[in-house]
PDB file of C-alpha atoms in Angstrom:
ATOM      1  CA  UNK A  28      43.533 -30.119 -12.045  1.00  0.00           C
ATOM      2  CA  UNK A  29      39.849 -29.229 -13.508  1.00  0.00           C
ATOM      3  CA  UNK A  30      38.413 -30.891 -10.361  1.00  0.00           C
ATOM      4  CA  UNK A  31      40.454 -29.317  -7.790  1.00  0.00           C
ATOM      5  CA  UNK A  32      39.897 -25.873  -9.272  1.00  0.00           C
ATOM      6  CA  UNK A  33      35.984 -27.117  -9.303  1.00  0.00           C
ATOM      7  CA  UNK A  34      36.732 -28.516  -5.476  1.00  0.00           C
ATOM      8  CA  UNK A  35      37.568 -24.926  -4.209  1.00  0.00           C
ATOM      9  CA  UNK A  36      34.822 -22.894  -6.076  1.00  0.00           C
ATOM     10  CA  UNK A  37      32.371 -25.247  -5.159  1.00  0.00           C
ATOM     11  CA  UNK A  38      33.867 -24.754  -1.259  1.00  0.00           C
ATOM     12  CA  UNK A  39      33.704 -20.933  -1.784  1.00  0.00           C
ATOM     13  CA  UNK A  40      30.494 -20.613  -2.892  1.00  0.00           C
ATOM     14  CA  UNK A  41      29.213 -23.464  -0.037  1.00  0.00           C
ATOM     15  CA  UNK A  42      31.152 -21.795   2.481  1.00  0.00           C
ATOM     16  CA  UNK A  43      28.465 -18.663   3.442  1.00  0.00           C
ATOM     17  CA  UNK A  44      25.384 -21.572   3.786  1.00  0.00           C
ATOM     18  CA  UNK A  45      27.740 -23.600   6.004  1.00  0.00           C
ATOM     19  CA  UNK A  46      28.241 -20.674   7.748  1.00  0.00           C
ATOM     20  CA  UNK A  47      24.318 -19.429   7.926  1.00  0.00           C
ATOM     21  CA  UNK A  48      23.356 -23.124   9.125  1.00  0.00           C
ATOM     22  CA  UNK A  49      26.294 -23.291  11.497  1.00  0.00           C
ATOM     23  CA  UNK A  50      25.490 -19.852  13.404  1.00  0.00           C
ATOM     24  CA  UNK A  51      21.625 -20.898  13.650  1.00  0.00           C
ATOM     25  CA  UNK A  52      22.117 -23.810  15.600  1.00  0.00           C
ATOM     26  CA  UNK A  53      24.559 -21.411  18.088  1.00  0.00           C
ATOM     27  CA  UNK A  54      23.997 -19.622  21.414  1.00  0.00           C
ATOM     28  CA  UNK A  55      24.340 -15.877  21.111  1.00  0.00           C
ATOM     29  CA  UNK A  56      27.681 -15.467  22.482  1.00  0.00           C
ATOM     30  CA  UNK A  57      29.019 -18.107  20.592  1.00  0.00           C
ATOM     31  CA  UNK A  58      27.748 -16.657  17.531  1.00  0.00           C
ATOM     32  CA  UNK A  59      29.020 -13.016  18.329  1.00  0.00           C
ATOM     33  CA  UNK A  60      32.781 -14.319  19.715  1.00  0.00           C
ATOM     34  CA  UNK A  61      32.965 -16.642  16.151  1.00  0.00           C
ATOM     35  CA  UNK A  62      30.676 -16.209  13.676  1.00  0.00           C
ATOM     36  CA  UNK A  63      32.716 -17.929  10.440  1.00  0.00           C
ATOM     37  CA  UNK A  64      33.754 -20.634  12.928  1.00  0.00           C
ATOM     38  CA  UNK A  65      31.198 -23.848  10.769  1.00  0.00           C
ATOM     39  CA  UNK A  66      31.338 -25.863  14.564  1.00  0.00           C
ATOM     40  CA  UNK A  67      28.893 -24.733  16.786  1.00  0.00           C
ATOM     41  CA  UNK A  68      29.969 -24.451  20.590  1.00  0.00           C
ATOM     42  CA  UNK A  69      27.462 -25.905  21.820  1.00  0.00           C
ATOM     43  CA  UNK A  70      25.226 -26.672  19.357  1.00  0.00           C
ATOM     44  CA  UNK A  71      21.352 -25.974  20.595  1.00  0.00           C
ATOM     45  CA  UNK A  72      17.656 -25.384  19.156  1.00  0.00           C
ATOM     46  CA  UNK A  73      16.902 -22.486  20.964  1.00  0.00           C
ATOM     47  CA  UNK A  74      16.971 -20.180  18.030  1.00  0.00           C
ATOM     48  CA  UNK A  75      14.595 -21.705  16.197  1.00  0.00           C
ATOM     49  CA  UNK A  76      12.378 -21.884  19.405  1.00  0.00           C
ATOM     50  CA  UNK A  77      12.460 -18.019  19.230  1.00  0.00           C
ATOM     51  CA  UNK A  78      11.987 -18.023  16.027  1.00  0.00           C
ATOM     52  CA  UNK A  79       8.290 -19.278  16.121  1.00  0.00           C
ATOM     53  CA  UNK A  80       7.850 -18.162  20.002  1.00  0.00           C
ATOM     54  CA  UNK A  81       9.492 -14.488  19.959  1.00  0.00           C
ATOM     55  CA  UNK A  82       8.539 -13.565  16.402  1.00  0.00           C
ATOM     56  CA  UNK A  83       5.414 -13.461  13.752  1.00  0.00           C
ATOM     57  CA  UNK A  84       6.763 -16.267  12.031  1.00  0.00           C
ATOM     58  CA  UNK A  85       3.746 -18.429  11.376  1.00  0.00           C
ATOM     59  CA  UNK A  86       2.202 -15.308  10.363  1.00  0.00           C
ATOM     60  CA  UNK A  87       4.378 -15.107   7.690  1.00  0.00           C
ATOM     61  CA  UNK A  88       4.827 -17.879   6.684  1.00  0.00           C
ATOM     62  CA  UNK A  89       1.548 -18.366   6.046  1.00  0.00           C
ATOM     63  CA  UNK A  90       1.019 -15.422   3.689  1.00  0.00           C
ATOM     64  CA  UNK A  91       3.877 -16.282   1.912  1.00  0.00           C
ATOM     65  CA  UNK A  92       2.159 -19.637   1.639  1.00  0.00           C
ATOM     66  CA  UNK A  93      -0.728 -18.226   0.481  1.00  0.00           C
ATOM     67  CA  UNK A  94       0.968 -15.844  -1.770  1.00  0.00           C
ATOM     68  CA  UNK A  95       3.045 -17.804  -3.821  1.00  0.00           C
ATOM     69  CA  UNK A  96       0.639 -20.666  -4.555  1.00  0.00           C
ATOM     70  CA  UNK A  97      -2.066 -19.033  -5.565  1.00  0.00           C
ATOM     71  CA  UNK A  98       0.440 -16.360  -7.847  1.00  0.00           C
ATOM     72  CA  UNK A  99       2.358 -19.668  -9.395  1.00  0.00           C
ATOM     73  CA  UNK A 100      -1.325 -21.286 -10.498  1.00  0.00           C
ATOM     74  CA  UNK A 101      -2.141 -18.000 -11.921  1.00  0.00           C
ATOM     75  CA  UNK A 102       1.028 -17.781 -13.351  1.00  0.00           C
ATOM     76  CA  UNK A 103       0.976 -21.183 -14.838  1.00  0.00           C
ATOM     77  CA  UNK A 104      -2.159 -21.082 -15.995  1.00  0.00           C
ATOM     78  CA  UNK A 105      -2.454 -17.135 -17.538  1.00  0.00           C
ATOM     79  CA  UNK A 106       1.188 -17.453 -18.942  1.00  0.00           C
ATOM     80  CA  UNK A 107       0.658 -20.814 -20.679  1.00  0.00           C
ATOM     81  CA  UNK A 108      -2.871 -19.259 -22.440  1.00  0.00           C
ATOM     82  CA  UNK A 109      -0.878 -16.244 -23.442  1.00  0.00           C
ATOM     83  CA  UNK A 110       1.776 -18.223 -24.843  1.00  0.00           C
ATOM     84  CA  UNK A 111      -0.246 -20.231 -26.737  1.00  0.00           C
ATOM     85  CA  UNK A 112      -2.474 -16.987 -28.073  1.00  0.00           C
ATOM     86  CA  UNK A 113       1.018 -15.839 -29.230  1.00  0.00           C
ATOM     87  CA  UNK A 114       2.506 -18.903 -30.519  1.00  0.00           C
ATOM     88  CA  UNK A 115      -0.191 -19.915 -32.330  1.00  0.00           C
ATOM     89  CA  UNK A 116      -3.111 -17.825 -32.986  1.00  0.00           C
ATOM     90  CA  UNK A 117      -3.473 -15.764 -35.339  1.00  0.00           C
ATOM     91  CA  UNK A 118      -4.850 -11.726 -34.981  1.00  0.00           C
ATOM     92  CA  UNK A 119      -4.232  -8.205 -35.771  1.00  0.00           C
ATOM     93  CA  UNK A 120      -1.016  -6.585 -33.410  1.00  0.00           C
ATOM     94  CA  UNK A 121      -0.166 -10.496 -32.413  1.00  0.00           C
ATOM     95  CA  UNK A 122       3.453  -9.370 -33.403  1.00  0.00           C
ATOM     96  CA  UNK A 123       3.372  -5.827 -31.416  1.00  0.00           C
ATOM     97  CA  UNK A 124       2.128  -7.243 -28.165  1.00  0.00           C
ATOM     98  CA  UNK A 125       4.606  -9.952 -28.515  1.00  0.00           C
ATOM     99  CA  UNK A 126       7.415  -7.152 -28.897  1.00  0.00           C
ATOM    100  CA  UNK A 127       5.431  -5.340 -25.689  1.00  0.00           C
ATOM    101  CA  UNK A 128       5.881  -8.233 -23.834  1.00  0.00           C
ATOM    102  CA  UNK A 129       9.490  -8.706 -24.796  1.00  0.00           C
ATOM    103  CA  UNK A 130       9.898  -4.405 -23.895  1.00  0.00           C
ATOM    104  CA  UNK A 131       8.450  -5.488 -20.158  1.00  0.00           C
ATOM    105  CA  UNK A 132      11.305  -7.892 -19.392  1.00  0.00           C
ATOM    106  CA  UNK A 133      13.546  -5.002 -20.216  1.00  0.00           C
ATOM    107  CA  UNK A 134      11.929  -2.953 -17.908  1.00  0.00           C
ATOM    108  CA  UNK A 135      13.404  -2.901 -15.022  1.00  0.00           C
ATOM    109  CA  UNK A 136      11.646  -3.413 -11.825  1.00  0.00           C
ATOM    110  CA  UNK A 137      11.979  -0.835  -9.532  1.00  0.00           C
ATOM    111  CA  UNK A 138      11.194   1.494 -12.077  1.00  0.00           C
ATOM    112  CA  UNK A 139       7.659   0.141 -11.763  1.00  0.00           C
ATOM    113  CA  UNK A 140       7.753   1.180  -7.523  1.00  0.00           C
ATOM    114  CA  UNK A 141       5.964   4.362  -7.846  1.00  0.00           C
ATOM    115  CA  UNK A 142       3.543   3.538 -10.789  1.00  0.00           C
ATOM    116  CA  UNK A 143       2.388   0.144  -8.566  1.00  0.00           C
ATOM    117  CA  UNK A 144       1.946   2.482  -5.593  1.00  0.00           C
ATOM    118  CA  UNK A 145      -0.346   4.666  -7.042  1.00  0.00           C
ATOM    119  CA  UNK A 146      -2.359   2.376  -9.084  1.00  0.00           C
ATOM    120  CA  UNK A 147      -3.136   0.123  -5.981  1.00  0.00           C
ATOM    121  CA  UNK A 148      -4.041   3.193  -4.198  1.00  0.00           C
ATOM    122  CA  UNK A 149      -6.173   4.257  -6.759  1.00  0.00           C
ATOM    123  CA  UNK A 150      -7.764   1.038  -7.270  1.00  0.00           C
ATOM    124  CA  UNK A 151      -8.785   0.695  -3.282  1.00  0.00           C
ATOM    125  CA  UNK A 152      -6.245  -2.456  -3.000  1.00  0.00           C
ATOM    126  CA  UNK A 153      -3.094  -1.075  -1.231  1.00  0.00           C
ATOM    127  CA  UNK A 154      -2.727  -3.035   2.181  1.00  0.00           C
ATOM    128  CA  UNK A 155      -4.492  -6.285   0.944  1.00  0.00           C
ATOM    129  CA  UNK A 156      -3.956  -9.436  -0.104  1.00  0.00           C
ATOM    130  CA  UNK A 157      -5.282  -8.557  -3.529  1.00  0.00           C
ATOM    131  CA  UNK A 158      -2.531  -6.303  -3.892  1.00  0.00           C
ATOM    132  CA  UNK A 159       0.000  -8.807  -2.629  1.00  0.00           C
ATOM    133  CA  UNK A 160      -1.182 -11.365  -5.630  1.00  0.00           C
ATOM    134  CA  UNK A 161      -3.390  -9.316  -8.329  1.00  0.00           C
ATOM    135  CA  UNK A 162       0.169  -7.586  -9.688  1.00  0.00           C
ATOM    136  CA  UNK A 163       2.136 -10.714  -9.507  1.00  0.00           C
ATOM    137  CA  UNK A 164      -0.142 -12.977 -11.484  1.00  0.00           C
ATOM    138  CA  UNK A 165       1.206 -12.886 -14.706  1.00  0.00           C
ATOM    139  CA  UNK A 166       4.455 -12.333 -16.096  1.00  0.00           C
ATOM    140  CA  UNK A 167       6.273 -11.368 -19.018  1.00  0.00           C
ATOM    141  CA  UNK A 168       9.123 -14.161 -18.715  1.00  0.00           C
ATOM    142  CA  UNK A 169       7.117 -16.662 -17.969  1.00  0.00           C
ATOM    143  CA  UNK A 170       4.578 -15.511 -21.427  1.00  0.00           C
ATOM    144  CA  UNK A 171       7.937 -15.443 -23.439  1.00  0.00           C
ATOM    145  CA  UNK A 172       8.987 -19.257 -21.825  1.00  0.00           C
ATOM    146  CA  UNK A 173       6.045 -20.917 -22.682  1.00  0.00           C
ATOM    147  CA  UNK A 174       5.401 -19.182 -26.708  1.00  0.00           C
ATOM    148  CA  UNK A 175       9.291 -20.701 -27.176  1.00  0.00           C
ATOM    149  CA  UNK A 176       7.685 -23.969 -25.780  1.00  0.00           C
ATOM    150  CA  UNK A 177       4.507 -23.758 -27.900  1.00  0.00           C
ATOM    151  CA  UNK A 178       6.047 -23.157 -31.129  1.00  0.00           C
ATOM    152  CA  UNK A 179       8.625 -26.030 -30.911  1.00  0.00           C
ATOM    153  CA  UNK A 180       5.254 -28.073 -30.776  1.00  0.00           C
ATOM    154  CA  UNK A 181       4.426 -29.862 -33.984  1.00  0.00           C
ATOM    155  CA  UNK A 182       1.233 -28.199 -35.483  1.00  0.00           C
ATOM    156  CA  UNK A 183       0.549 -31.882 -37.022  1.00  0.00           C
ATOM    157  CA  UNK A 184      -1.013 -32.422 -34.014  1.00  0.00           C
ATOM    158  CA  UNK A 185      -2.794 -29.434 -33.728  1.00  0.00           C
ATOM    159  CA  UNK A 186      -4.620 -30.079 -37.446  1.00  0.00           C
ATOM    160  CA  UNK A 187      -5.537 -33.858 -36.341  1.00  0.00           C
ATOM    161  CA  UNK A 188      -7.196 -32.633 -33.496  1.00  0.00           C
ATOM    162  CA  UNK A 189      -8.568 -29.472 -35.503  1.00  0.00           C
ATOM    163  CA  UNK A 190      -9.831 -32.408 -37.668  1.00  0.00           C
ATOM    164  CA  UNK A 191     -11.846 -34.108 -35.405  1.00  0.00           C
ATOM    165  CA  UNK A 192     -13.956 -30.324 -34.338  1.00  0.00           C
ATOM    166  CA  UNK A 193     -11.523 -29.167 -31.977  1.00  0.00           C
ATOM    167  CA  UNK A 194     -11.691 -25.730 -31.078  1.00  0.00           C
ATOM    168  CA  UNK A 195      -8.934 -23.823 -29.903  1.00  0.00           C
ATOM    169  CA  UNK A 196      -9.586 -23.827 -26.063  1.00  0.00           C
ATOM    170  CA  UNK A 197     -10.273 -27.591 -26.787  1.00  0.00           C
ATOM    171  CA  UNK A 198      -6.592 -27.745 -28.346  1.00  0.00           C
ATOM    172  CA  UNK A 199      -4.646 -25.768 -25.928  1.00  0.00           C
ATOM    173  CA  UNK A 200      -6.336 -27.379 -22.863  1.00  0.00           C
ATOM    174  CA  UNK A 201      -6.381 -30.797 -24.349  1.00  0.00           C
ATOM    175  CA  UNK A 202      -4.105 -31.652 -26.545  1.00  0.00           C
ATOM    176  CA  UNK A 203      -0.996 -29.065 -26.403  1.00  0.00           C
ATOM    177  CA  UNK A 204      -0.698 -28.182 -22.587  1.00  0.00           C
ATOM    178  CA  UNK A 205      -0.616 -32.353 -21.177  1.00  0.00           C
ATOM    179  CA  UNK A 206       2.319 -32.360 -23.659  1.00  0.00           C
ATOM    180  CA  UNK A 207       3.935 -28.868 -22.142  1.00  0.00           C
ATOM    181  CA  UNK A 208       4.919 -30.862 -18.841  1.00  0.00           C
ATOM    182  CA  UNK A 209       8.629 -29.616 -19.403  1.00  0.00           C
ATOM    183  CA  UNK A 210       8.051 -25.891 -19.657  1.00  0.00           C
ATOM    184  CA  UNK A 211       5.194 -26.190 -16.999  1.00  0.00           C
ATOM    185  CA  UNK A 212       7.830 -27.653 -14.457  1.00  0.00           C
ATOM    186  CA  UNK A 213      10.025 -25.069 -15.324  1.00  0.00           C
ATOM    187  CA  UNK A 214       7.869 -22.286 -15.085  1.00  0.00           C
ATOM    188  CA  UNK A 215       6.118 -23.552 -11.874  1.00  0.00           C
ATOM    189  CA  UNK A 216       9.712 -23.483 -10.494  1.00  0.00           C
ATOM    190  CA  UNK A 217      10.572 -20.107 -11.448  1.00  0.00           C
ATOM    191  CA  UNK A 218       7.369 -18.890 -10.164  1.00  0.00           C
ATOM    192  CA  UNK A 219       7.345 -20.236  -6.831  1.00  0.00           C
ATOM    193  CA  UNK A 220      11.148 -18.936  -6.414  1.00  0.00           C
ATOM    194  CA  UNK A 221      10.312 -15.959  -7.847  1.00  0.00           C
ATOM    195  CA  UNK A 222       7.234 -15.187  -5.909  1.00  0.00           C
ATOM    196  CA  UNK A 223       8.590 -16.692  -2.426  1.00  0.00           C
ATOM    197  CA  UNK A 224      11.514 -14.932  -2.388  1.00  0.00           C
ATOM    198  CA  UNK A 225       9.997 -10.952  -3.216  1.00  0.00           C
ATOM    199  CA  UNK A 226      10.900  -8.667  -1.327  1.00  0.00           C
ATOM    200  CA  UNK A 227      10.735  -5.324  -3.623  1.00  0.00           C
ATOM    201  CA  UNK A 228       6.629  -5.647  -3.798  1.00  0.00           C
ATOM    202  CA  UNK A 229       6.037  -5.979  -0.624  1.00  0.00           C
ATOM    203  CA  UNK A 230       7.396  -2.813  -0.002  1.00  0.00           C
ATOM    204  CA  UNK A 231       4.468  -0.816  -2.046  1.00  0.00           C
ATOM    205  CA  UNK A 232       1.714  -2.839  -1.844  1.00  0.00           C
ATOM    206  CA  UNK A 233       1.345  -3.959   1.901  1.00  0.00           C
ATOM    207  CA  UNK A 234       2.326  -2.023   5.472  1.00  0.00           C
ATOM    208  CA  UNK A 235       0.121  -4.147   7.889  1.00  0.00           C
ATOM    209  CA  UNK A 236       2.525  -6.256   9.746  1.00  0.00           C
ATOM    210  CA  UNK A 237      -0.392  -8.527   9.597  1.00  0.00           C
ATOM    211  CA  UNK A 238      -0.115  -8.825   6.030  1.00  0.00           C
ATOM    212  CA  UNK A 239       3.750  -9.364   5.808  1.00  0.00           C
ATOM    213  CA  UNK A 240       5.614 -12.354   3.780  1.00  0.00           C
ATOM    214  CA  UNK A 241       8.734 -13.512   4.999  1.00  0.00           C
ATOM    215  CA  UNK A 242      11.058 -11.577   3.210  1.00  0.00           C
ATOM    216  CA  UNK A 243       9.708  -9.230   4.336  1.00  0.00           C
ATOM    217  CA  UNK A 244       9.106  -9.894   7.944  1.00  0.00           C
ATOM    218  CA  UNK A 245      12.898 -11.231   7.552  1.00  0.00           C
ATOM    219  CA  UNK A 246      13.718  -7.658   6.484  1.00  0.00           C
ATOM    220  CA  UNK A 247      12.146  -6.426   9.462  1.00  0.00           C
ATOM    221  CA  UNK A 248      13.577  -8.545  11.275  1.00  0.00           C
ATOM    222  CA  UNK A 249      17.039  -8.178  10.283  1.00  0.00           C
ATOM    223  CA  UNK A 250      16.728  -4.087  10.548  1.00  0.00           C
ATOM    224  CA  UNK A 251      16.730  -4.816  14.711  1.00  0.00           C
ATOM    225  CA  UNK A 252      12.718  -4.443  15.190  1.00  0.00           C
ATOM    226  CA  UNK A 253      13.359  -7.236  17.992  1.00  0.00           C
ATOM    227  CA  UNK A 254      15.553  -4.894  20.048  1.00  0.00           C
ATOM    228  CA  UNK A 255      19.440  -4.623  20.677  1.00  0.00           C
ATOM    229  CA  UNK A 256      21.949  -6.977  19.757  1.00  0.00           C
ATOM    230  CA  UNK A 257      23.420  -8.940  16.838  1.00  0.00           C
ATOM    231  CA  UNK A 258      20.814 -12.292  17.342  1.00  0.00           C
ATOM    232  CA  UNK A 259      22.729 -13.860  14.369  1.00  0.00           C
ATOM    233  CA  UNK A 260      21.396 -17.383  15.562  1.00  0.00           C
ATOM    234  CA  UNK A 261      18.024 -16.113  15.355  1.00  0.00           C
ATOM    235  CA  UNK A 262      18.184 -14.127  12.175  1.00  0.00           C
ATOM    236  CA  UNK A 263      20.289 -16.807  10.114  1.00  0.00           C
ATOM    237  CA  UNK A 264      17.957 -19.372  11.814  1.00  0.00           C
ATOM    238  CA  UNK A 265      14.790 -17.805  10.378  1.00  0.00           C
ATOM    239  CA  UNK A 266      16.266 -17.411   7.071  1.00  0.00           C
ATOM    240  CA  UNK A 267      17.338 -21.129   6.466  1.00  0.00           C
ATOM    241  CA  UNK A 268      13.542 -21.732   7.493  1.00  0.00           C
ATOM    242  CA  UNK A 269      12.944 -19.663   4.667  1.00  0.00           C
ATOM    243  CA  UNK A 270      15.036 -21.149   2.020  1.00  0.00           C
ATOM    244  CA  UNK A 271      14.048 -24.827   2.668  1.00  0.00           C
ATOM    245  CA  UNK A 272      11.116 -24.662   0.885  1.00  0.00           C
ATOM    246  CA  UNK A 273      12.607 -23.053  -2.774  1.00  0.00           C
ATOM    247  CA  UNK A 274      15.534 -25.944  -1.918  1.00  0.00           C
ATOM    248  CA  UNK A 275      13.173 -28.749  -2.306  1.00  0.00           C
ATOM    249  CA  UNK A 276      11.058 -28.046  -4.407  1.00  0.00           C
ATOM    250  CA  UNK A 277      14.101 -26.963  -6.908  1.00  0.00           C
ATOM    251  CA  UNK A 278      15.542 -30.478  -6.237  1.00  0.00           C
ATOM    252  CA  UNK A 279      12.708 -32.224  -6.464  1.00  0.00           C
ATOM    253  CA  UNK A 280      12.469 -31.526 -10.149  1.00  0.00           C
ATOM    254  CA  UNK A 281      15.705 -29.982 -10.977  1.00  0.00           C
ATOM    255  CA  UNK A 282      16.070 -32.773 -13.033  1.00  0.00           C
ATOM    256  CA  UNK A 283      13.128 -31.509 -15.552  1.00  0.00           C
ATOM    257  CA  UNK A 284      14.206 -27.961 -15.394  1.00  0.00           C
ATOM    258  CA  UNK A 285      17.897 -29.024 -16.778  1.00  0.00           C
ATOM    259  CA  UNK A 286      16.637 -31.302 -19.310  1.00  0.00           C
ATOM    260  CA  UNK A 287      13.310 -31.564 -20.445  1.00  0.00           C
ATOM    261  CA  UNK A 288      13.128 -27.980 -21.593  1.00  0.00           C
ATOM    262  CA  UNK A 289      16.208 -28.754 -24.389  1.00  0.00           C
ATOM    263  CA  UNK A 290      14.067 -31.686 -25.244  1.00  0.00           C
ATOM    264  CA  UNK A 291      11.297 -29.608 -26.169  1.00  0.00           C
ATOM    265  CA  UNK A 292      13.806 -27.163 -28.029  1.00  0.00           C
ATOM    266  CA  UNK A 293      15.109 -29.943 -30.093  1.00  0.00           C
ATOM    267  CA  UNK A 294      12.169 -31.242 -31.227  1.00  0.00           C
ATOM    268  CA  UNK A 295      11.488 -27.869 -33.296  1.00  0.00           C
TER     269      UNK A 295
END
């Protein structure tokens, strides 16, 4: 009975993405006369030819591209030094800009619109691909992941290391982050999602369809900028184009994100 019951769940959620790959490899008509029928009638490329031929696609694609690596090293690399500042040095207001930190994931985001807008006005960034990144760069979440990861480290190995002249730089970049693979995995996953997929940014820190990602040129896109019509084949088309790469890369190492990070948590 528990697998049936998991059977038709798993059917209802998979049911929509059926239906979004279905409908992009449709004709228009076909699309518009039955759009939750999952058997295209005749089944045929051409909206993904208009995708890349009829559209800025490859545009945005490549800013997104652009975008989310360069924000998931920063991310990885800031978050995990943060972390480890919190986790395991020790200075005055260590404890206050933890609870800062943990205030910031409370926050939440689109109360931070207005305040983004007007500081990348004010700073000369707005419409650039400084302003696309620079903001993103560093999170609170991912700070908070990788102190949890840090301090489930044993500091034995900290001291032997400490022992042999090891600074801290020397210990954090040597000794603590090569064994942080888990909670790097897991972050790097989160970030790229996270950073692929937003949308709400884009909305105050860029106008210059030059400059768009592809949620947000799918937002355009969806909002009828390419004329009358419903389009669903081209639409749904360009946003399984944009989910592939988040798919992958999240099964690619899904298996680390489930279980390495409650190996780390045991071993404090």
């Amino acid at each position: 009975m528990r697998r049936i019951v998991l059977i038709v769940f798993s059917v209802i959620f998979m049911y929509p993405f059926v239906i979004q790959i279905a409908n992009s490899f449709k004709t228009d008509p076909d699309a518009a006369a039955g759009p939750l029928s999952p058997i295209p009638h005749p089944a045929t490329l051409s909206a993904f030819e208009r995708v890349f031929t009829g559209t800025d696609m490859p545009v945005w694609l490549a800013n997104s591209l652009l975008v989310t690596v360069v924000v998931t090293l920063g991310r990885v690399l800031l978050d995990s030094m943060a972390g480890y500042a919190l986790a395991r040095l020790r200075f005055r207001g260590r404890s206050g800009l933890f609870a800062a930190v943990i205030a910031v994931m409370a926050v939440p985001g689109v109360v931070l619109f207005i305040p983004k807008f007007l500081v990348l006005n004010q700073l000369g960034m707005y419409d650039s691909y400084l302003a696309l990144i620079l903001p993103l760069i560093a999170d609170a979440t991912g700070v908070f992941i990788m102190k949890q990861f840090f301090e489930s480290v044993p500091r034995s190995v900290e001291e032997a290391a400490r022992i042999d002249g090891a600074g801290p730089f020397r210990i954090f970049w040597s000794v603590v982050l090569p064994m942080s693979r888990p909670a790097l995995i897991t972050l790097t996953i989160l970030s790229f999602q996270s950073s692929w997929n937003e949308f709400p940014h884009t909305l105050v820190a860029v106008q210059d369809p030059a400059l768009f990602t592809l949620p947000r040129g799918l937002a355009d896109l969806v909002s009828g900028s390419l004329g009358g019509g419903t389009q669903f084949p081209l639409k749904l088309a360009a946003a399984l184009l944009a989910t592939i790469p988040v798919a992958v890369i999240f099964m690619v190492f899904q298996r680390y994100f489930i279980r390495d990070p409650n190996q780390g948590a045991e071993k404090g």
